[in-house]
Amino acid sequence: MEENKNSTQWDLWEVFTQKRTGAPHEHAGSVHAPDKEMALQNARDVYSRRGEAINLWVVPSAAIVANQPEDVGNFFEPSNDKIYRHPQFYKLPKGVELE
Amino acid sequence: MVELNKSLFEYCLRLGDSSLIAGQRLAEWCGHGPILEEDIAMTNMSLDLIGQSRTFLTYAGEIEGKGRTEDDLAYLRDTMEFRNVLLVEQPNGDFAVTMMKQFFFSAYLFLLYKELSKSKDTTIAAIAAKSLKEVTYHLRHTSQWILRLGDGTEESNQRTQNAVNDLWMYTGDLFDMDAVDAELIKAGIACDLNKIKQEWQAMITEILTKAKLTIPAPDVWMMKGSRTGKHTEYLGYILAEMQTLQREYPGAKW
């Protein structure tokens, strides 16, 4: 992410919320904040005020590495036509139930 | 028993009205916060405080035994009948004033509710215990802001120092006590405010010092009067706005 030196906005942080013990932390959205304590508090106020979370993670958005849109072809398409990557060619032993 | 109930009613009004007016003041920021996140943070605190007020005023109505509800007490009393502390009715000013006011009040409620959660009146103890969690967060949020504003830029430090200077004279009223307190302290119901005053000063001193702010001299003149309904000029305007609907359309429902 390119940093805009003239920006008066605070840094952006991504917020992840955990809904119950053992559940994965899921992306909830983002907040602006000047530092990590305020990012955590802003995340608490914006994304858990209706009891949606029991745990919060905040991560600087700049720390997230994402592929570029033009990577889609060589990243994801090769797996589309290889059905043998899916474990559906095995005979299941008796007594094993498929969901 | 009748006398004790009269004092208890009065005491619940003090608790309920202080939270109500503080909540109403914070609600004024709704849609006007410096950033979206802080706008939501202030209205969250406002809703917490109004929730506390509802329980205290409902209980006050029960004790009084004249059938008055939380709404009757909130919307149909005049300035002189309100018992909120003077601090919370002061204007919001800039963001520094609002945060300082809320910081002073949150630290006060934190210590007060901690004591009241041990009250012999089980209703007050239960409300205080539940509310303590809310004000613990308010204290964390506001003290973090005071640290950043005080120890920020030259301008933010100056504005925050002005906030301390302007609000300090209303902090004495927080700890003012009268016969109502004396009677309820004896009954194990109320909190002896002298006991939490030192702790409050220590908490405030710690944060303000860290924030590079100066605390006014302890012997500065303090304005008092909330215990007897003597308010600053600002409460009337707050009530005019807050009560207008119930005053114009009594009993209106939606």
Coordinates of C-alpha atoms in Angstrom, one line a residue:
Chain A
M1 CA 0.0 0.0 0.0
E2 CA 1.4 3.4 -0.9
E3 CA 1.5 5.8 1.9
N4 CA 0.0 9.2 1.2
K5 CA 2.2 11.7 3.1
N6 CA -0.3 14.5 2.8
S7 CA -3.1 12.4 4.3
T8 CA -4.7 13.8 7.5
Q9 CA -6.4 10.4 8.0
W10 CA -5.2 8.1 10.7
D11 CA -3.9 4.6 9.8
L12 CA -6.4 2.0 8.8
W13 CA -6.8 -1.2 10.8
E14 CA -8.6 -4.4 9.9
V15 CA -10.9 -5.8 12.6
F16 CA -11.5 -9.5 13.3
T17 CA -14.2 -10.6 15.7
Q18 CA -14.6 -14.0 17.4
K19 CA -18.3 -14.7 18.1
R20 CA -17.8 -17.5 20.6
T21 CA -15.0 -19.5 22.2
G22 CA -13.4 -21.8 19.7
A23 CA -14.9 -20.1 16.7
P24 CA -12.5 -18.5 14.2
H25 CA -11.9 -14.8 14.1
E26 CA -13.7 -13.4 11.1
H27 CA -13.1 -10.2 9.3
A28 CA -15.7 -7.7 10.4
G29 CA -14.5 -4.5 8.7
S30 CA -12.0 -1.7 9.4
V31 CA -11.4 1.3 11.6
H32 CA -9.2 4.4 11.6
A33 CA -7.0 4.9 14.6
P34 CA -3.7 6.6 15.6
D35 CA -2.2 3.6 17.4
K36 CA -3.0 0.0 18.5
E37 CA -4.8 0.8 21.8
M38 CA -7.1 3.2 20.1
A39 CA -7.6 0.8 17.2
L40 CA -8.7 -1.9 19.7
Q41 CA -11.1 0.5 21.4
N42 CA -12.5 1.8 18.2
A43 CA -13.0 -1.8 17.0
R44 CA -14.8 -2.5 20.3
D45 CA -17.1 0.5 19.9
V46 CA -17.8 0.0 16.2
Y47 CA -18.0 -3.8 15.8
S48 CA -19.0 -5.3 19.2
R49 CA -21.5 -2.8 20.5
R50 CA -24.4 -5.2 20.0
G51 CA -22.7 -8.1 21.6
E52 CA -21.2 -9.6 18.4
A53 CA -17.9 -10.6 19.9
I54 CA -16.1 -12.1 22.8
N55 CA -12.6 -11.4 21.4
L56 CA -11.1 -8.9 19.0
W57 CA -8.1 -8.7 16.8
V58 CA -6.9 -5.5 15.1
V59 CA -4.2 -5.6 12.4
P60 CA -2.7 -2.7 10.5
S61 CA -4.2 -2.9 7.1
A62 CA -0.7 -2.2 5.6
A63 CA 0.5 -5.5 7.1
I64 CA -1.9 -7.5 5.0
V65 CA -0.4 -8.9 1.9
A66 CA -2.9 -9.5 -0.9
N67 CA -2.6 -10.7 -4.5
Q68 CA -3.2 -8.3 -7.4
P69 CA -6.3 -8.7 -9.5
E70 CA -4.2 -9.6 -12.5
D71 CA -2.8 -12.6 -10.5
V72 CA -6.2 -14.2 -10.7
G73 CA -5.5 -16.2 -13.8
N74 CA -2.2 -17.8 -12.8
F75 CA -3.2 -18.0 -9.0
F76 CA -6.5 -19.7 -9.2
E77 CA -7.5 -20.9 -12.6
P78 CA -5.1 -23.9 -12.7
S79 CA -7.0 -25.7 -10.0
N80 CA -10.4 -25.3 -11.7
D81 CA -10.0 -28.2 -14.2
K82 CA -8.4 -30.8 -12.0
I83 CA -11.2 -32.6 -10.4
Y84 CA -8.7 -35.3 -9.2
R85 CA -7.6 -32.8 -6.6
H86 CA -10.9 -33.4 -4.9
P87 CA -11.0 -36.6 -2.8
Q88 CA -14.0 -38.1 -4.6
F89 CA -12.4 -41.1 -6.3
Y90 CA -12.2 -43.3 -3.2
K91 CA -14.5 -46.1 -2.3
L92 CA -15.7 -45.5 1.2
P93 CA -15.7 -48.4 3.6
K94 CA -19.1 -49.6 4.8
G95 CA -20.4 -47.8 7.8
V96 CA -18.9 -44.4 6.8
E97 CA -21.5 -41.9 6.2
L98 CA -21.2 -39.0 3.9
E99 CA -22.6 -35.7 5.2
Chain B
M1 CA -38.6 3.9 57.7
V2 CA -40.5 6.7 56.1
E3 CA -37.5 9.1 56.7
L4 CA -35.1 6.5 55.3
N5 CA -37.2 6.0 52.2
K6 CA -37.2 9.8 51.6
S7 CA -33.4 9.8 51.8
L8 CA -33.2 6.8 49.6
F9 CA -35.4 8.4 47.0
E10 CA -33.3 11.5 47.1
Y11 CA -30.1 9.4 46.8
C12 CA -31.4 7.5 43.7
L13 CA -32.3 10.8 42.0
R14 CA -28.7 11.9 42.5
L15 CA -27.4 8.8 40.9
G16 CA -30.0 8.6 38.2
D17 CA -30.0 12.3 37.3
S18 CA -26.2 12.5 37.1
S19 CA -26.0 9.6 34.6
L20 CA -29.0 11.0 32.7
I21 CA -27.6 14.5 32.1
A22 CA -24.1 13.1 31.3
G23 CA -25.8 10.8 28.8
Q24 CA -27.8 13.6 27.3
R25 CA -24.7 15.8 26.9
L26 CA -22.8 13.0 25.2
A27 CA -25.7 12.4 22.9
E28 CA -25.3 16.0 21.6
W29 CA -22.2 14.7 19.8
C30 CA -24.3 12.2 17.8
G31 CA -23.5 12.9 14.2
H32 CA -20.9 15.5 15.1
G33 CA -18.0 13.4 16.3
P34 CA -14.5 14.2 15.0
I35 CA -14.4 10.8 13.3
L36 CA -17.0 8.1 12.8
E37 CA -15.4 5.8 15.4
E38 CA -15.4 8.4 18.1
D39 CA -18.9 9.5 17.2
I40 CA -20.0 5.9 18.0
A41 CA -17.8 5.7 21.1
M42 CA -19.5 8.7 22.6
T43 CA -23.0 7.6 21.8
N44 CA -22.1 4.1 23.2
M45 CA -21.1 5.8 26.5
S46 CA -24.3 7.9 26.3
L47 CA -26.5 4.8 26.0
D48 CA -24.7 3.1 28.9
L49 CA -25.3 6.2 31.1
I50 CA -28.9 6.5 30.1
G51 CA -29.4 2.8 30.8
Q52 CA -27.9 3.3 34.3
S53 CA -30.2 6.3 34.8
R54 CA -33.3 4.3 33.8
T55 CA -32.7 1.7 36.5
F56 CA -31.9 4.2 39.2
L57 CA -35.0 6.4 38.3
T58 CA -37.3 3.3 38.1
Y59 CA -36.1 2.3 41.6
A60 CA -36.6 5.9 42.8
G61 CA -40.2 5.8 41.6
E62 CA -40.8 2.5 43.4
I63 CA -39.3 3.8 46.7
E64 CA -41.4 7.0 46.4
G65 CA -44.5 4.9 46.0
K66 CA -46.6 7.5 44.2
G67 CA -46.6 5.6 40.9
R68 CA -44.1 7.8 39.1
T69 CA -42.2 6.0 36.3
E70 CA -38.7 6.6 35.1
D71 CA -40.2 8.7 32.3
D72 CA -42.2 10.8 34.7
L73 CA -39.1 11.5 36.7
A74 CA -36.9 12.2 33.6
Y75 CA -39.3 14.3 31.6
L76 CA -41.7 16.0 34.0
R77 CA -39.4 17.5 36.6
D78 CA -38.0 21.0 36.5
T79 CA -34.5 22.3 37.0
M80 CA -34.7 22.7 40.8
E81 CA -35.9 19.2 41.2
F82 CA -32.9 17.7 39.4
R83 CA -30.1 16.4 41.5
N84 CA -27.3 15.7 39.0
V85 CA -23.8 16.8 39.8
L86 CA -22.9 20.2 38.3
L87 CA -20.0 18.8 36.4
V88 CA -22.1 16.8 33.9
E89 CA -24.4 19.8 32.9
Q90 CA -21.4 21.9 31.8
P91 CA -21.3 22.6 28.0
N92 CA -19.4 20.1 25.8
G93 CA -17.1 22.8 24.5
D94 CA -14.5 21.4 22.2
F95 CA -13.5 17.7 22.1
A96 CA -10.9 18.2 24.9
V97 CA -13.6 19.7 27.3
T98 CA -16.0 16.8 26.6
M99 CA -13.3 14.2 27.2
M100 CA -12.0 15.9 30.3
K101 CA -15.5 16.2 31.7
Q102 CA -16.2 12.5 31.0
F103 CA -12.8 11.5 32.4
F104 CA -13.5 13.3 35.7
F105 CA -17.0 11.8 35.8
S106 CA -16.0 8.2 34.8
A107 CA -13.2 8.1 37.4
Y108 CA -15.8 9.3 40.0
L109 CA -18.4 6.7 38.9
F110 CA -15.8 4.0 38.8
L111 CA -14.9 4.5 42.5
L112 CA -18.5 5.3 43.5
Y113 CA -20.0 2.1 41.9
K114 CA -17.2 0.0 43.3
E115 CA -18.3 1.1 46.8
L116 CA -22.0 0.9 46.0
S117 CA -21.7 -2.7 44.7
K118 CA -21.2 -3.5 48.4
S119 CA -24.3 -1.5 49.5
K120 CA -26.7 -3.1 51.9
D121 CA -29.5 -2.1 49.6
T122 CA -29.5 -5.0 47.2
T123 CA -31.0 -3.1 44.3
I124 CA -28.4 -0.4 44.4
A125 CA -25.7 -3.0 44.8
A126 CA -26.9 -4.8 41.7
I127 CA -27.2 -1.7 39.6
A128 CA -23.8 -0.5 40.7
A129 CA -22.1 -3.9 40.0
K130 CA -23.6 -4.0 36.5
S131 CA -22.7 -0.4 35.8
L132 CA -19.2 -0.8 37.1
K133 CA -18.3 -2.8 33.9
E134 CA -19.5 0.0 31.7
V135 CA -17.8 2.9 33.5
T136 CA -14.5 0.8 33.7
Y137 CA -14.5 1.0 29.9
H138 CA -15.5 4.7 29.9
L139 CA -12.6 5.4 32.2
R140 CA -10.2 3.5 29.9
H141 CA -11.4 5.2 26.8
T142 CA -11.4 8.8 28.2
S143 CA -8.1 8.4 30.1
Q144 CA -6.4 7.2 26.9
W145 CA -7.7 10.3 25.1
I146 CA -6.5 12.6 27.9
L147 CA -3.0 11.1 27.5
R148 CA -3.0 11.6 23.8
L149 CA -4.5 15.1 23.8
G150 CA -2.3 16.4 26.7
D151 CA 0.9 14.9 25.4
G152 CA 0.0 15.7 21.8
T153 CA 0.6 18.9 19.9
E154 CA 1.1 22.3 21.4
E155 CA -2.5 23.2 20.5
S156 CA -4.0 20.0 21.9
N157 CA -2.1 20.4 25.1
Q158 CA -3.3 24.0 25.5
R159 CA -6.9 23.1 24.8
T160 CA -6.7 20.2 27.2
Q161 CA -5.2 22.4 29.9
N162 CA -7.9 24.9 29.4
A163 CA -10.4 22.2 29.9
V164 CA -8.9 21.2 33.2
N165 CA -8.8 24.8 34.3
D166 CA -12.4 25.5 33.3
L167 CA -13.9 22.3 34.8
W168 CA -11.9 22.0 38.0
M169 CA -14.3 24.3 40.1
Y170 CA -17.1 21.8 39.5
T171 CA -15.3 18.8 40.8
G172 CA -15.8 19.7 44.5
D173 CA -19.5 19.3 44.1
L174 CA -19.0 15.6 43.2
F175 CA -18.0 14.9 46.8
D176 CA -20.4 17.2 48.6
M177 CA -22.4 15.4 51.3
D178 CA -25.4 16.3 53.5
A179 CA -27.9 14.7 55.9
V180 CA -29.2 12.3 53.2
D181 CA -25.7 10.8 52.8
A182 CA -25.1 10.7 56.6
E183 CA -28.3 8.8 57.2
L184 CA -27.7 6.3 54.4
I185 CA -24.1 5.8 55.2
K186 CA -25.2 4.9 58.8
A187 CA -27.6 2.4 57.3
G188 CA -24.8 0.9 55.2
I189 CA -26.5 1.9 51.9
A190 CA -24.6 5.0 50.6
C191 CA -20.9 5.5 49.9
D192 CA -18.9 7.8 52.1
L193 CA -17.6 10.2 49.4
N194 CA -14.8 11.4 51.7
K195 CA -13.4 7.9 51.4
I196 CA -13.2 7.9 47.6
K197 CA -12.1 11.6 47.2
Q198 CA -8.5 10.8 47.9
E199 CA -8.5 8.0 45.5
W200 CA -10.1 10.1 42.8
Q201 CA -7.5 12.8 43.2
A202 CA -4.8 10.2 43.0
M203 CA -6.2 8.8 39.7
I204 CA -6.7 12.2 38.2
T205 CA -3.2 13.3 39.2
E206 CA -1.6 10.3 37.7
I207 CA -3.2 10.6 34.3
L208 CA -2.9 14.4 34.1
T209 CA 0.8 14.3 35.1
K210 CA 1.5 11.7 32.5
A211 CA -0.4 13.8 30.0
K212 CA 1.9 16.8 30.8
L213 CA -1.0 18.8 32.3
T214 CA -1.0 20.9 35.4
I215 CA -3.5 20.3 38.2
P216 CA -5.0 23.5 39.7
A217 CA -4.2 24.3 43.3
P218 CA -6.3 22.2 45.8
D219 CA -7.6 25.3 47.5
V220 CA -9.3 26.8 44.4
W221 CA -12.9 27.9 45.0
M222 CA -15.4 25.1 44.3
M223 CA -19.0 25.7 43.2
K224 CA -21.5 23.5 44.9
G225 CA -25.3 23.1 45.0
S226 CA -26.4 20.1 43.1
R227 CA -27.6 18.3 46.3
T228 CA -30.2 21.0 46.9
G229 CA -31.1 21.5 43.2
K230 CA -29.1 24.7 42.7
H231 CA -27.8 24.4 39.2
T232 CA -25.7 26.4 36.8
E233 CA -27.6 28.1 34.0
Y234 CA -26.9 25.3 31.5
L235 CA -29.3 22.7 33.0
G236 CA -32.4 24.6 32.0
Y237 CA -31.4 24.5 28.3
I238 CA -30.6 20.8 28.5
L239 CA -34.0 20.0 30.0
A240 CA -35.8 22.3 27.5
E241 CA -34.5 20.2 24.7
M242 CA -34.7 16.8 26.4
Q243 CA -38.3 17.3 27.7
T244 CA -39.9 19.2 24.9
L245 CA -41.8 16.3 23.4
Q246 CA -43.3 15.1 26.7
R247 CA -44.1 18.7 27.7
E248 CA -45.9 19.5 24.4
Y249 CA -47.5 16.1 23.9
P250 CA -47.9 14.7 27.5
G251 CA -48.0 10.9 27.4
A252 CA -47.1 10.7 23.8
K253 CA -46.1 7.2 22.6
W254 CA -44.6 5.9 19.4

